[in-house]
Amino acid sequence: MADQLLVWLVGVPFALGTATALAPEDVPALFTFADPAIVESSGLVARDDLVVTTNDSGDSGRVFTVDAATGRTVGVTRWEGEPTDVEALAPAGPGEVWVGDIGDNPGSRDSVEVLRVPVGRGDRTVDPERFELVYPDGPTDAETLLAEPETGRLVVVSKEIFGGTVYRAPARLDPDGPNRLTAVGPAPGIATDGAFFPDGRHVVVRDYGSATVLTWPALDTVHSFGLPDQDQGEGIAVDEDGRVLISTEGAASDVLAVTLPPKVRDAVAPPEPAEPTEPAVPSAPPAPDPADETEQTPEDRPVWPWFLGGWLGVGVLVVLLRWLWRRPS
């Protein structure tokens, strides 16, 4: 009975997400996973024309590197040990990804784990760096792992029906742990994966049938939109050019490129480069007006006008005095 109840509780988010999704028209597949070992693609990273994915819980420790042009697996990274519930991937720098062993459907894990593993063409077996994460409010189920583009700092989004929580990891992870997560704000419900846009100022979080773009770190909603119909969509990635890819569980499943609504495209578009301005060219001084004499200093001014003015003044004074003298009283 307990097992049946657990299955019902886990299935409710899937049913609600599928029922409420407003899916757009079908879009052609970018490629199809050709590897028969990829049966439950549950995380996605897109870099350098390659796509990295991992199977959901139940698989061994491994991730697959896939050629985005053909869908063929070109590399597998393996490590020792049995993961508990791998659910997500996030970029970790050139040639590396974070593997999020963060699933906890029963809510019984005191801590979860992230691993930093190399990926790329060619097979390899590695001993990855491991970091323990602890939630501030007890065991929490999550399927979404993100990494800030500028800092590489990890972000985890919990998976809850009526809205999850966004948690931020410490800026520097301690391999000796535990690394305590900090709650920074609310998240959309039933989050199955997420990714940062290249600008570092926006994130996209998906559920089974729709996606929501949020500002970062304010977590204000920019826009929510439907995704193409998928059986159980649990993967989303944003490549270096801002293209959004989505994936789903299932053998030989398709990876699709999503056309973003105009409102989202405008919000996440890189700013237009400022047009170079012409350097100011000093204008030539205006030609002197012949009518405007340059101001002269006292030493430069001629003295004859003073003499002329003085003699005229004396003459006028003499004439005036003579006229007054002859005037009858």
CSV table of C-alpha atoms in Angstrom, one decimal:
chain,number,residue,atom,x,y,z
A,1,MET,CA,0.0,0.0,0.0
A,2,ALA,CA,2.8,2.4,0.9
A,3,ASP,CA,4.5,1.7,-2.5
A,4,GLN,CA,1.2,2.4,-4.3
A,5,LEU,CA,0.8,5.7,-2.4
A,6,LEU,CA,4.4,6.7,-3.3
A,7,VAL,CA,3.7,5.9,-7.0
A,8,TRP,CA,0.6,8.0,-6.9
A,9,LEU,CA,2.3,10.9,-5.2
A,10,VAL,CA,5.1,10.9,-7.7
A,11,GLY,CA,2.7,10.6,-10.6
A,12,VAL,CA,0.5,13.5,-9.6
A,13,PRO,CA,3.0,16.2,-10.6
A,14,PHE,CA,3.5,14.5,-14.0
A,15,ALA,CA,-0.3,14.3,-14.5
A,16,LEU,CA,-0.9,17.9,-13.5
A,17,GLY,CA,2.0,19.2,-15.7
A,18,THR,CA,0.8,17.3,-18.7
A,19,ALA,CA,-2.8,18.3,-18.3
A,20,THR,CA,-2.1,22.0,-17.9
A,21,ALA,CA,0.5,22.3,-20.6
A,22,LEU,CA,-0.5,24.5,-23.5
A,23,ALA,CA,1.7,22.9,-26.1
A,24,PRO,CA,2.5,24.7,-29.4
A,25,GLU,CA,2.5,22.9,-32.7
A,26,ASP,CA,4.9,20.0,-33.1
A,27,VAL,CA,8.4,21.0,-34.3
A,28,PRO,CA,10.9,18.9,-36.2
A,29,ALA,CA,13.5,17.0,-34.1
A,30,LEU,CA,16.9,18.5,-34.0
A,31,PHE,CA,18.2,15.0,-33.6
A,32,THR,CA,17.2,11.6,-32.1
A,33,PHE,CA,19.3,9.8,-29.5
A,34,ALA,CA,20.7,6.9,-31.4
A,35,ASP,CA,22.4,5.2,-28.4
A,36,PRO,CA,20.2,2.4,-27.1
A,37,ALA,CA,21.8,3.0,-23.6
A,38,ILE,CA,20.1,6.4,-23.4
A,39,VAL,CA,16.6,5.4,-22.2
A,40,GLU,CA,15.8,8.0,-19.6
A,41,SER,CA,17.4,11.3,-20.6
A,42,SER,CA,16.9,13.4,-17.5
A,43,GLY,CA,19.4,16.3,-17.9
A,44,LEU,CA,20.9,18.3,-20.7
A,45,VAL,CA,23.9,20.5,-21.4
A,46,ALA,CA,24.6,21.9,-24.9
A,47,ARG,CA,28.1,23.2,-25.7
A,48,ASP,CA,30.4,23.2,-28.7
A,49,ASP,CA,27.9,21.4,-31.0
A,50,LEU,CA,27.8,18.6,-28.5
A,51,VAL,CA,25.0,17.6,-26.1
A,52,VAL,CA,25.6,15.9,-22.8
A,53,THR,CA,22.9,13.9,-21.1
A,54,THR,CA,22.4,11.3,-18.3
A,55,ASN,CA,19.9,8.7,-17.5
A,56,ASP,CA,17.5,9.0,-14.6
A,57,SER,CA,17.8,7.0,-11.4
A,58,GLY,CA,18.7,3.4,-11.7
A,59,ASP,CA,21.6,3.7,-14.0
A,60,SER,CA,25.3,3.4,-13.2
A,61,GLY,CA,27.6,6.4,-12.8
A,62,ARG,CA,27.9,7.7,-16.4
A,63,VAL,CA,27.1,10.5,-18.7
A,64,PHE,CA,26.9,10.5,-22.5
A,65,THR,CA,28.3,13.0,-24.9
A,66,VAL,CA,26.3,13.2,-28.2
A,67,ASP,CA,27.1,14.8,-31.5
A,68,ALA,CA,24.2,17.3,-32.0
A,69,ALA,CA,24.4,16.9,-35.8
A,70,THR,CA,23.9,13.1,-35.9
A,71,GLY,CA,22.5,12.1,-32.5
A,72,ARG,CA,25.3,9.5,-32.1
A,73,THR,CA,27.1,9.0,-28.8
A,74,VAL,CA,30.8,10.1,-29.3
A,75,GLY,CA,31.9,9.8,-25.7
A,76,VAL,CA,31.0,8.2,-22.3
A,77,THR,CA,32.3,9.3,-19.0
A,78,ARG,CA,32.1,6.7,-16.2
A,79,TRP,CA,32.9,6.6,-12.5
A,80,GLU,CA,32.8,4.1,-9.7
A,81,GLY,CA,29.9,3.9,-7.2
A,82,GLU,CA,26.2,3.7,-7.5
A,83,PRO,CA,24.4,7.0,-7.7
A,84,THR,CA,21.2,7.4,-5.6
A,85,ASP,CA,19.1,9.4,-8.0
A,86,VAL,CA,20.8,11.4,-10.7
A,87,GLU,CA,18.3,13.9,-12.1
A,88,ALA,CA,20.2,16.9,-13.6
A,89,LEU,CA,23.3,18.3,-15.3
A,90,ALA,CA,24.7,21.8,-15.5
A,91,PRO,CA,27.7,23.4,-17.3
A,92,ALA,CA,30.9,23.3,-15.2
A,93,GLY,CA,33.4,25.1,-17.5
A,94,PRO,CA,35.1,23.9,-20.8
A,95,GLY,CA,34.9,20.2,-21.1
A,96,GLU,CA,33.2,19.5,-17.8
A,97,VAL,CA,29.7,19.2,-16.4
A,98,TRP,CA,28.1,19.1,-13.0
A,99,VAL,CA,26.1,15.9,-12.3
A,100,GLY,CA,23.3,16.4,-9.9
A,101,ASP,CA,22.5,13.4,-7.8
A,102,ILE,CA,19.7,15.4,-6.2
A,103,GLY,CA,16.5,13.4,-6.6
A,104,ASP,CA,14.6,12.5,-3.5
A,105,ASN,CA,11.1,11.4,-4.2
A,106,PRO,CA,10.5,9.8,-0.8
A,107,GLY,CA,12.0,12.8,1.0
A,108,SER,CA,14.4,10.7,3.0
A,109,ARG,CA,17.9,12.0,2.1
A,110,ASP,CA,19.7,14.1,4.7
A,111,SER,CA,22.0,15.4,2.0
A,112,VAL,CA,22.5,15.2,-1.7
A,113,GLU,CA,25.5,15.2,-3.9
A,114,VAL,CA,27.0,16.9,-7.0
A,115,LEU,CA,29.9,15.6,-9.0
A,116,ARG,CA,32.2,17.5,-11.4
A,117,VAL,CA,33.1,15.3,-14.3
A,118,PRO,CA,35.0,15.8,-17.6
A,119,VAL,CA,33.1,15.1,-20.8
A,120,GLY,CA,33.8,15.2,-24.5
A,121,ARG,CA,34.7,12.9,-27.4
A,122,GLY,CA,36.1,9.6,-26.3
A,123,ASP,CA,35.4,7.3,-23.4
A,124,ARG,CA,37.0,7.8,-20.0
A,125,THR,CA,36.7,6.5,-16.5
A,126,VAL,CA,37.3,9.1,-13.8
A,127,ASP,CA,37.4,9.7,-10.1
A,128,PRO,CA,35.3,12.9,-10.0
A,129,GLU,CA,35.2,15.6,-7.4
A,130,ARG,CA,32.2,15.1,-5.1
A,131,PHE,CA,30.5,17.8,-3.0
A,132,GLU,CA,27.8,17.2,-0.4
A,133,LEU,CA,24.8,19.7,-0.3
A,134,VAL,CA,22.5,20.1,2.6
A,135,TYR,CA,19.1,22.0,2.5
A,136,PRO,CA,18.3,24.5,5.2
A,137,ASP,CA,14.8,23.0,5.7
A,138,GLY,CA,15.3,19.3,5.6
A,139,PRO,CA,15.1,16.6,2.9
A,140,THR,CA,13.9,18.1,-0.5
A,141,ASP,CA,13.3,16.5,-3.9
A,142,ALA,CA,14.8,18.3,-6.8
A,143,GLU,CA,15.5,17.7,-10.5
A,144,THR,CA,16.9,21.1,-11.5
A,145,LEU,CA,20.6,22.1,-11.3
A,146,LEU,CA,22.0,25.3,-12.8
A,147,ALA,CA,25.3,27.1,-12.8
A,148,GLU,CA,25.7,30.9,-13.0
A,149,PRO,CA,27.6,31.7,-16.2
A,150,GLU,CA,29.9,34.3,-14.7
A,151,THR,CA,30.8,32.7,-11.4
A,152,GLY,CA,30.0,29.0,-11.9
A,153,ARG,CA,28.0,29.1,-8.6
A,154,LEU,CA,25.4,26.3,-8.4
A,155,VAL,CA,21.7,26.8,-8.1
A,156,VAL,CA,19.2,24.1,-7.2
A,157,VAL,CA,15.4,24.3,-7.7
A,158,SER,CA,13.1,22.0,-5.7
A,159,LYS,CA,10.3,20.0,-7.4
A,160,GLU,CA,7.0,20.7,-5.7
A,161,ILE,CA,3.5,20.7,-7.0
A,162,PHE,CA,2.3,24.2,-6.0
A,163,GLY,CA,5.6,26.0,-6.4
A,164,GLY,CA,9.2,25.2,-5.4
A,165,THR,CA,12.1,27.0,-3.9
A,166,VAL,CA,15.3,28.3,-5.5
A,167,TYR,CA,18.4,27.5,-3.5
A,168,ARG,CA,21.9,28.8,-3.9
A,169,ALA,CA,25.1,26.9,-3.1
A,170,PRO,CA,28.1,28.6,-1.4
A,171,ALA,CA,30.4,30.5,-3.8
A,172,ARG,CA,33.2,28.0,-3.0
A,173,LEU,CA,32.3,24.4,-2.4
A,174,ASP,CA,34.1,22.5,0.3
A,175,PRO,CA,34.9,18.9,-0.7
A,176,ASP,CA,34.9,17.9,2.9
A,177,GLY,CA,31.3,19.4,3.3
A,178,PRO,CA,28.6,19.7,4.1
A,179,ASN,CA,27.8,22.7,1.9
A,180,ARG,CA,24.7,24.4,3.1
A,181,LEU,CA,22.3,25.7,0.5
A,182,THR,CA,20.5,29.0,1.0
A,183,ALA,CA,16.9,29.7,-0.1
A,184,VAL,CA,16.8,32.8,-2.3
A,185,GLY,CA,13.2,32.8,-3.6
A,186,PRO,CA,10.2,31.0,-5.1
A,187,ALA,CA,10.2,28.8,-8.2
A,188,PRO,CA,7.5,27.5,-10.6
A,189,GLY,CA,5.9,24.3,-9.6
A,190,ILE,CA,6.9,20.8,-10.8
A,191,ALA,CA,10.3,22.0,-12.0
A,192,THR,CA,12.0,19.2,-14.0
A,193,ASP,CA,15.1,21.1,-15.3
A,194,GLY,CA,16.4,24.6,-15.9
A,195,ALA,CA,19.3,26.5,-17.4
A,196,PHE,CA,20.8,30.0,-17.5
A,197,PHE,CA,20.8,32.1,-20.6
A,198,PRO,CA,24.2,33.4,-21.7
A,199,ASP,CA,23.5,36.9,-20.3
A,200,GLY,CA,23.5,35.5,-16.8
A,201,ARG,CA,20.5,37.7,-16.0
A,202,HIS,CA,17.7,35.2,-17.0
A,203,VAL,CA,17.0,31.6,-16.3
A,204,VAL,CA,14.5,29.2,-17.8
A,205,VAL,CA,12.8,26.5,-15.7
A,206,ARG,CA,10.6,23.9,-17.3
A,207,ASP,CA,8.0,21.4,-16.1
A,208,TYR,CA,6.5,18.6,-18.1
A,209,GLY,CA,4.7,20.8,-20.7
A,210,SER,CA,5.7,24.4,-20.3
A,211,ALA,CA,8.6,26.7,-19.4
A,212,THR,CA,9.0,29.9,-17.4
A,213,VAL,CA,11.7,32.6,-17.9
A,214,LEU,CA,12.7,34.4,-14.8
A,215,THR,CA,15.1,37.3,-14.1
A,216,TRP,CA,18.2,36.5,-12.0
A,217,PRO,CA,18.6,37.0,-9.2
A,218,ALA,CA,15.3,38.8,-8.6
A,219,LEU,CA,13.3,35.8,-9.9
A,220,ASP,CA,10.6,38.0,-11.5
A,221,THR,CA,8.6,36.2,-14.1
A,222,VAL,CA,9.3,37.4,-17.7
A,223,HIS,CA,7.0,35.0,-19.5
A,224,SER,CA,5.6,31.5,-19.4
A,225,PHE,CA,5.0,29.5,-22.6
A,226,GLY,CA,4.0,26.1,-23.7
A,227,LEU,CA,6.6,23.5,-24.9
A,228,PRO,CA,6.1,21.0,-27.7
A,229,ASP,CA,4.4,17.8,-26.6
A,230,GLN,CA,6.8,15.2,-25.1
A,231,ASP,CA,6.1,12.0,-23.2
A,232,GLN,CA,8.0,13.1,-20.1
A,233,GLY,CA,10.0,16.2,-20.7
A,234,GLU,CA,12.8,16.4,-18.1
A,235,GLY,CA,15.6,18.1,-19.9
A,236,ILE,CA,16.3,21.7,-21.0
A,237,ALA,CA,19.5,23.4,-22.1
A,238,VAL,CA,20.6,26.8,-23.4
A,239,ASP,CA,23.7,26.8,-25.7
A,240,GLU,CA,26.3,29.5,-26.0
A,241,ASP,CA,24.2,31.3,-28.7
A,242,GLY,CA,21.0,31.3,-26.6
A,243,ARG,CA,19.3,28.5,-28.4
A,244,VAL,CA,17.0,26.5,-26.2
A,245,LEU,CA,16.9,22.6,-26.5
A,246,ILE,CA,14.6,20.2,-24.7
A,247,SER,CA,14.6,16.5,-24.2
A,248,THR,CA,12.4,13.7,-22.8
A,249,GLU,CA,12.8,10.3,-21.3
A,250,GLY,CA,12.3,7.2,-23.4
A,251,ALA,CA,14.4,5.2,-25.8
A,252,ALA,CA,15.3,6.8,-29.1
A,253,SER,CA,13.8,10.1,-27.9
A,254,ASP,CA,14.0,13.4,-29.8
A,255,VAL,CA,15.8,16.6,-28.8
A,256,LEU,CA,14.0,19.6,-30.0
A,257,ALA,CA,15.0,23.3,-30.6
A,258,VAL,CA,12.4,25.6,-29.1
A,259,THR,CA,11.3,28.9,-30.8
A,260,LEU,CA,11.1,31.4,-28.0
A,261,PRO,CA,8.2,33.9,-27.9
A,262,PRO,CA,9.1,37.4,-28.9
A,263,LYS,CA,8.8,38.7,-25.4
A,264,VAL,CA,11.4,36.2,-24.2
A,265,ARG,CA,13.7,36.8,-27.2
A,266,ASP,CA,13.6,40.6,-26.5
A,267,ALA,CA,14.4,40.1,-22.8
A,268,VAL,CA,17.4,37.7,-23.3
A,269,ALA,CA,18.8,39.3,-26.4
A,270,PRO,CA,22.3,40.7,-26.0
A,271,PRO,CA,22.4,44.5,-25.9
A,272,GLU,CA,22.9,46.2,-29.2
A,273,PRO,CA,26.5,47.5,-29.5
A,274,ALA,CA,26.7,51.2,-29.3
A,275,GLU,CA,27.4,52.8,-32.7
A,276,PRO,CA,30.8,54.5,-32.8
A,277,THR,CA,30.5,58.3,-32.7
A,278,GLU,CA,32.4,60.5,-35.0
A,279,PRO,CA,35.1,62.4,-33.1
A,280,ALA,CA,34.3,66.1,-32.8
A,281,VAL,CA,36.3,68.1,-35.3
A,282,PRO,CA,36.9,71.7,-34.2
A,283,SER,CA,35.4,74.1,-36.6
A,284,ALA,CA,37.5,76.9,-38.2
A,285,PRO,CA,37.1,80.3,-36.5
A,286,PRO,CA,34.7,82.6,-38.4
A,287,ALA,CA,36.2,85.0,-40.8
A,288,PRO,CA,36.5,88.5,-39.3
A,289,ASP,CA,33.8,90.9,-40.3
A,290,PRO,CA,35.4,94.0,-41.9
A,291,ALA,CA,32.9,96.1,-40.0
A,292,ASP,CA,34.2,94.8,-36.7
A,293,GLU,CA,37.5,96.4,-35.7
A,294,THR,CA,39.6,94.4,-33.3
A,295,GLU,CA,39.6,96.0,-29.9
A,296,GLN,CA,42.7,98.1,-29.5
A,297,THR,CA,44.6,98.9,-26.4
A,298,PRO,CA,45.2,102.6,-25.4
A,299,GLU,CA,48.7,102.4,-26.8
A,300,ASP,CA,47.4,101.3,-30.2
A,301,ARG,CA,44.7,103.9,-30.5
A,302,PRO,CA,45.5,107.1,-32.6
A,303,VAL,CA,45.5,110.4,-30.6
A,304,TRP,CA,44.3,112.8,-33.3
A,305,PRO,CA,40.6,112.2,-32.6
A,306,TRP,CA,41.2,113.5,-29.1
A,307,PHE,CA,42.7,116.8,-30.3
A,308,LEU,CA,39.9,117.3,-32.9
A,309,GLY,CA,37.3,116.7,-30.3
A,310,GLY,CA,39.0,119.1,-27.9
A,311,TRP,CA,39.2,122.0,-30.4
A,312,LEU,CA,35.6,121.5,-31.4
A,313,GLY,CA,34.5,121.6,-27.8
A,314,VAL,CA,36.5,124.8,-27.2
A,315,GLY,CA,35.0,126.5,-30.2
A,316,VAL,CA,31.4,125.6,-29.2
A,317,LEU,CA,32.1,127.0,-25.7
A,318,VAL,CA,33.4,130.3,-27.1
A,319,VAL,CA,30.4,130.8,-29.4
A,320,LEU,CA,28.0,130.1,-26.5
A,321,LEU,CA,29.7,132.6,-24.2
A,322,ARG,CA,29.6,135.4,-26.8
A,323,TRP,CA,26.0,134.8,-27.5
A,324,LEU,CA,25.2,135.0,-23.8
A,325,TRP,CA,27.3,138.3,-23.4
A,326,ARG,CA,25.4,140.0,-26.2
A,327,ARG,CA,22.0,138.9,-25.0
A,328,PRO,CA,20.0,141.9,-23.7
A,329,SER,CA,19.2,141.8,-20.0
